[in-house]
JSON list of C-alpha atoms in Angstrom, two decimals:
[
{"chain": "A", "resi": 246, "resn": "MET", "atom": "CA", "xyz": [-33.43, -8.41, -40.62]},
{"chain": "A", "resi": 247, "resn": "GLY", "atom": "CA", "xyz": [-33.46, -6.39, -37.43]},
{"chain": "A", "resi": 248, "resn": "LEU", "atom": "CA", "xyz": [-35.06, -3.23, -36.14]},
{"chain": "A", "resi": 249, "resn": "ARG", "atom": "CA", "xyz": [-34.32, -0.18, -38.30]},
{"chain": "A", "resi": 250, "resn": "ILE", "atom": "CA", "xyz": [-35.19, 2.99, -36.37]},
{"chain": "A", "resi": 251, "resn": "ARG", "atom": "CA", "xyz": [-36.52, 5.72, -38.63]},
{"chain": "A", "resi": 252, "resn": "ASP", "atom": "CA", "xyz": [-37.18, 8.53, -36.11]},
{"chain": "A", "resi": 253, "resn": "ILE", "atom": "CA", "xyz": [-34.06, 8.49, -33.96]},
{"chain": "A", "resi": 254, "resn": "ALA", "atom": "CA", "xyz": [-35.00, 11.32, -31.60]},
{"chain": "A", "resi": 255, "resn": "THR", "atom": "CA", "xyz": [-38.47, 9.93, -30.86]},
{"chain": "A", "resi": 256, "resn": "ALA", "atom": "CA", "xyz": [-37.23, 6.37, -30.34]},
{"chain": "A", "resi": 257, "resn": "LEU", "atom": "CA", "xyz": [-34.29, 7.26, -28.10]},
{"chain": "A", "resi": 258, "resn": "THR", "atom": "CA", "xyz": [-36.42, 9.67, -26.06]},
{"chain": "A", "resi": 259, "resn": "ALA", "atom": "CA", "xyz": [-39.18, 7.07, -25.57]},
{"chain": "A", "resi": 260, "resn": "ARG", "atom": "CA", "xyz": [-36.81, 4.38, -24.26]},
{"chain": "A", "resi": 261, "resn": "THR", "atom": "CA", "xyz": [-35.78, 3.97, -20.63]},
{"chain": "A", "resi": 262, "resn": "TYR", "atom": "CA", "xyz": [-32.11, 3.47, -19.73]},
{"chain": "A", "resi": 263, "resn": "SER", "atom": "CA", "xyz": [-30.28, 1.43, -17.10]},
{"chain": "A", "resi": 264, "resn": "ALA", "atom": "CA", "xyz": [-27.69, 4.12, -16.38]},
{"chain": "A", "resi": 265, "resn": "ASP", "atom": "CA", "xyz": [-27.32, 7.85, -16.79]},
{"chain": "A", "resi": 266, "resn": "GLY", "atom": "CA", "xyz": [-24.75, 9.27, -19.16]},
{"chain": "A", "resi": 267, "resn": "GLU", "atom": "CA", "xyz": [-24.01, 11.18, -22.31]},
{"chain": "A", "resi": 268, "resn": "LEU", "atom": "CA", "xyz": [-23.12, 9.87, -25.75]},
{"chain": "A", "resi": 269, "resn": "GLN", "atom": "CA", "xyz": [-22.54, 11.43, -29.13]},
{"chain": "A", "resi": 270, "resn": "LEU", "atom": "CA", "xyz": [-23.82, 8.87, -31.65]},
{"chain": "A", "resi": 271, "resn": "SER", "atom": "CA", "xyz": [-22.99, 9.08, -35.35]},
{"chain": "A", "resi": 272, "resn": "ILE", "atom": "CA", "xyz": [-25.78, 7.21, -37.14]},
{"chain": "A", "resi": 273, "resn": "ASP", "atom": "CA", "xyz": [-25.59, 6.98, -40.92]},
{"chain": "A", "resi": 274, "resn": "GLY", "atom": "CA", "xyz": [-23.28, 10.01, -40.87]},
{"chain": "A", "resi": 275, "resn": "GLU", "atom": "CA", "xyz": [-25.47, 12.25, -38.67]},
{"chain": "A", "resi": 276, "resn": "THR", "atom": "CA", "xyz": [-24.36, 12.92, -35.10]},
{"chain": "A", "resi": 277, "resn": "TRP", "atom": "CA", "xyz": [-26.91, 12.82, -32.30]},
{"chain": "A", "resi": 278, "resn": "SER", "atom": "CA", "xyz": [-26.38, 13.98, -28.74]},
{"chain": "A", "resi": 279, "resn": "LEU", "atom": "CA", "xyz": [-28.03, 11.66, -26.21]},
{"chain": "A", "resi": 280, "resn": "ILE", "atom": "CA", "xyz": [-28.16, 12.77, -22.57]},
{"chain": "A", "resi": 281, "resn": "VAL", "atom": "CA", "xyz": [-29.81, 10.47, -20.01]},
{"chain": "A", "resi": 282, "resn": "ARG", "atom": "CA", "xyz": [-30.71, 11.47, -16.46]},
{"chain": "A", "resi": 283, "resn": "GLU", "atom": "CA", "xyz": [-32.63, 9.33, -13.97]},
{"chain": "A", "resi": 284, "resn": "GLY", "atom": "CA", "xyz": [-33.10, 6.65, -16.62]},
{"chain": "A", "resi": 285, "resn": "LYS", "atom": "CA", "xyz": [-34.76, 8.95, -19.16]},
{"chain": "A", "resi": 286, "resn": "ALA", "atom": "CA", "xyz": [-33.46, 10.84, -22.17]},
{"chain": "A", "resi": 287, "resn": "VAL", "atom": "CA", "xyz": [-33.51, 14.54, -21.34]},
{"chain": "A", "resi": 288, "resn": "ARG", "atom": "CA", "xyz": [-31.94, 15.42, -24.69]},
{"chain": "A", "resi": 289, "resn": "CYS", "atom": "CA", "xyz": [-31.73, 13.67, -28.01]},
{"chain": "A", "resi": 290, "resn": "ALA", "atom": "CA", "xyz": [-30.98, 16.05, -30.85]},
{"chain": "A", "resi": 291, "resn": "ARG", "atom": "CA", "xyz": [-28.66, 16.46, -33.79]},
{"chain": "A", "resi": 292, "resn": "SER", "atom": "CA", "xyz": [-25.25, 17.75, -32.87]},
{"chain": "A", "resi": 293, "resn": "ASP", "atom": "CA", "xyz": [-22.05, 19.06, -34.40]},
{"chain": "A", "resi": 294, "resn": "ALA", "atom": "CA", "xyz": [-19.93, 17.42, -31.67]},
{"chain": "A", "resi": 295, "resn": "ALA", "atom": "CA", "xyz": [-17.40, 14.71, -32.44]},
{"chain": "A", "resi": 296, "resn": "PRO", "atom": "CA", "xyz": [-19.06, 11.29, -32.15]},
{"chain": "A", "resi": 297, "resn": "ASP", "atom": "CA", "xyz": [-18.23, 8.83, -29.36]},
{"chain": "A", "resi": 298, "resn": "LEU", "atom": "CA", "xyz": [-19.69, 5.94, -31.36]},
{"chain": "A", "resi": 299, "resn": "VAL", "atom": "CA", "xyz": [-20.15, 5.47, -35.10]},
{"chain": "A", "resi": 300, "resn": "MET", "atom": "CA", "xyz": [-22.77, 3.05, -36.48]},
{"chain": "A", "resi": 301, "resn": "GLN", "atom": "CA", "xyz": [-25.46, 2.42, -39.06]},
{"chain": "A", "resi": 302, "resn": "ARG", "atom": "CA", "xyz": [-29.19, 2.29, -38.26]},
{"chain": "A", "resi": 303, "resn": "ASP", "atom": "CA", "xyz": [-29.31, -1.49, -38.07]},
{"chain": "A", "resi": 304, "resn": "ALA", "atom": "CA", "xyz": [-26.65, -1.49, -35.33]},
{"chain": "A", "resi": 305, "resn": "LEU", "atom": "CA", "xyz": [-28.61, 1.21, -33.47]},
{"chain": "A", "resi": 306, "resn": "GLY", "atom": "CA", "xyz": [-31.68, -1.06, -33.66]},
{"chain": "A", "resi": 307, "resn": "ALA", "atom": "CA", "xyz": [-29.78, -3.94, -32.06]},
{"chain": "A", "resi": 308, "resn": "LEU", "atom": "CA", "xyz": [-28.39, -1.66, -29.35]},
{"chain": "A", "resi": 309, "resn": "TYR", "atom": "CA", "xyz": [-31.80, -0.07, -28.77]},
{"chain": "A", "resi": 310, "resn": "LEU", "atom": "CA", "xyz": [-33.46, -3.44, -28.07]},
{"chain": "A", "resi": 311, "resn": "GLY", "atom": "CA", "xyz": [-30.87, -4.22, -25.40]},
{"chain": "A", "resi": 312, "resn": "GLY", "atom": "CA", "xyz": [-30.19, -7.80, -26.49]},
{"chain": "A", "resi": 313, "resn": "VAL", "atom": "CA", "xyz": [-26.70, -7.14, -27.87]},
{"chain": "A", "resi": 314, "resn": "SER", "atom": "CA", "xyz": [-24.05, -5.08, -26.12]},
{"chain": "A", "resi": 315, "resn": "ALA", "atom": "CA", "xyz": [-22.16, -2.25, -27.79]},
{"chain": "A", "resi": 316, "resn": "ALA", "atom": "CA", "xyz": [-18.92, -4.13, -27.06]},
{"chain": "A", "resi": 317, "resn": "ARG", "atom": "CA", "xyz": [-20.20, -7.19, -28.90]},
{"chain": "A", "resi": 318, "resn": "LEU", "atom": "CA", "xyz": [-21.34, -5.06, -31.84]},
{"chain": "A", "resi": 319, "resn": "ALA", "atom": "CA", "xyz": [-17.89, -3.48, -31.89]},
{"chain": "A", "resi": 320, "resn": "ARG", "atom": "CA", "xyz": [-16.24, -6.91, -32.02]},
{"chain": "A", "resi": 321, "resn": "ALA", "atom": "CA", "xyz": [-18.47, -7.66, -35.03]},
{"chain": "A", "resi": 322, "resn": "GLU", "atom": "CA", "xyz": [-17.35, -4.33, -36.55]},
{"chain": "A", "resi": 323, "resn": "ARG", "atom": "CA", "xyz": [-20.90, -2.93, -36.48]},
{"chain": "A", "resi": 324, "resn": "ILE", "atom": "CA", "xyz": [-20.02, -0.08, -34.06]},
{"chain": "A", "resi": 325, "resn": "ALA", "atom": "CA", "xyz": [-16.75, 1.87, -33.77]},
{"chain": "A", "resi": 326, "resn": "GLY", "atom": "CA", "xyz": [-15.66, 3.83, -30.72]},
{"chain": "A", "resi": 327, "resn": "SER", "atom": "CA", "xyz": [-13.35, 3.94, -27.74]},
{"chain": "A", "resi": 328, "resn": "ALA", "atom": "CA", "xyz": [-13.48, 1.35, -24.98]},
{"chain": "A", "resi": 329, "resn": "ALA", "atom": "CA", "xyz": [-14.80, 4.03, -22.60]},
{"chain": "A", "resi": 330, "resn": "ALA", "atom": "CA", "xyz": [-17.65, 5.00, -24.94]},
{"chain": "A", "resi": 331, "resn": "LEU", "atom": "CA", "xyz": [-18.55, 1.35, -25.58]},
{"chain": "A", "resi": 332, "resn": "GLY", "atom": "CA", "xyz": [-18.64, 0.72, -21.84]},
{"chain": "A", "resi": 333, "resn": "ARG", "atom": "CA", "xyz": [-20.85, 3.77, -21.26]},
{"chain": "A", "resi": 334, "resn": "ALA", "atom": "CA", "xyz": [-23.23, 2.60, -24.02]},
{"chain": "A", "resi": 335, "resn": "ASP", "atom": "CA", "xyz": [-23.31, -0.91, -22.52]},
{"chain": "A", "resi": 336, "resn": "ARG", "atom": "CA", "xyz": [-24.32, 0.49, -19.13]},
{"chain": "A", "resi": 337, "resn": "MET", "atom": "CA", "xyz": [-26.91, 2.87, -20.58]},
{"chain": "A", "resi": 338, "resn": "PHE", "atom": "CA", "xyz": [-28.58, 0.47, -23.04]},
{"chain": "A", "resi": 339, "resn": "ALA", "atom": "CA", "xyz": [-28.46, -2.67, -20.83]},
{"chain": "A", "resi": 340, "resn": "SER", "atom": "CA", "xyz": [-31.80, -4.40, -20.34]},
{"chain": "A", "resi": 341, "resn": "PRO", "atom": "CA", "xyz": [-32.72, -7.13, -17.85]},
{"chain": "A", "resi": 342, "resn": "VAL", "atom": "CA", "xyz": [-35.29, -8.45, -20.35]},
{"chain": "A", "resi": 343, "resn": "ALA", "atom": "CA", "xyz": [-34.11, -9.94, -23.63]},
{"chain": "A", "resi": 344, "resn": "PRO", "atom": "CA", "xyz": [-35.97, -8.81, -26.77]},
{"chain": "A", "resi": 345, "resn": "TRP", "atom": "CA", "xyz": [-38.38, -11.45, -28.00]},
{"chain": "A", "resi": 346, "resn": "CYS", "atom": "CA", "xyz": [-41.05, -11.65, -30.68]},
{"chain": "A", "resi": 347, "resn": "PRO", "atom": "CA", "xyz": [-43.46, -14.60, -30.63]},
{"chain": "A", "resi": 348, "resn": "GLU", "atom": "CA", "xyz": [-44.47, -14.09, -34.26]},
{"chain": "A", "resi": 349, "resn": "LEU", "atom": "CA", "xyz": [-42.74, -15.90, -37.10]},
{"chain": "A", "resi": 350, "resn": "PHE", "atom": "CA", "xyz": [-42.45, -13.88, -40.27]}
]
């Protein structure tokens, strides 16, 4: 089991990003507009825009942690979107530190 984000706006706003950009994310059927400037989310709110990427919450959790790229999740059919949107997400969500939890559950 992975990370399942409950409060999307709070989580995506609290995170730092490796690259600036804009994405429309459809998560469990709701579209969210994410705008990142200077490594920080300046907007994360529900939107009526067409989504760039479509996913479920568990895929968002994997992307959020930065250990799995959007392109890899797309190859596993966990995220759907254009090559350009996947590349933008890869740049934005990249992390130099791999997620790690020392606790065994």
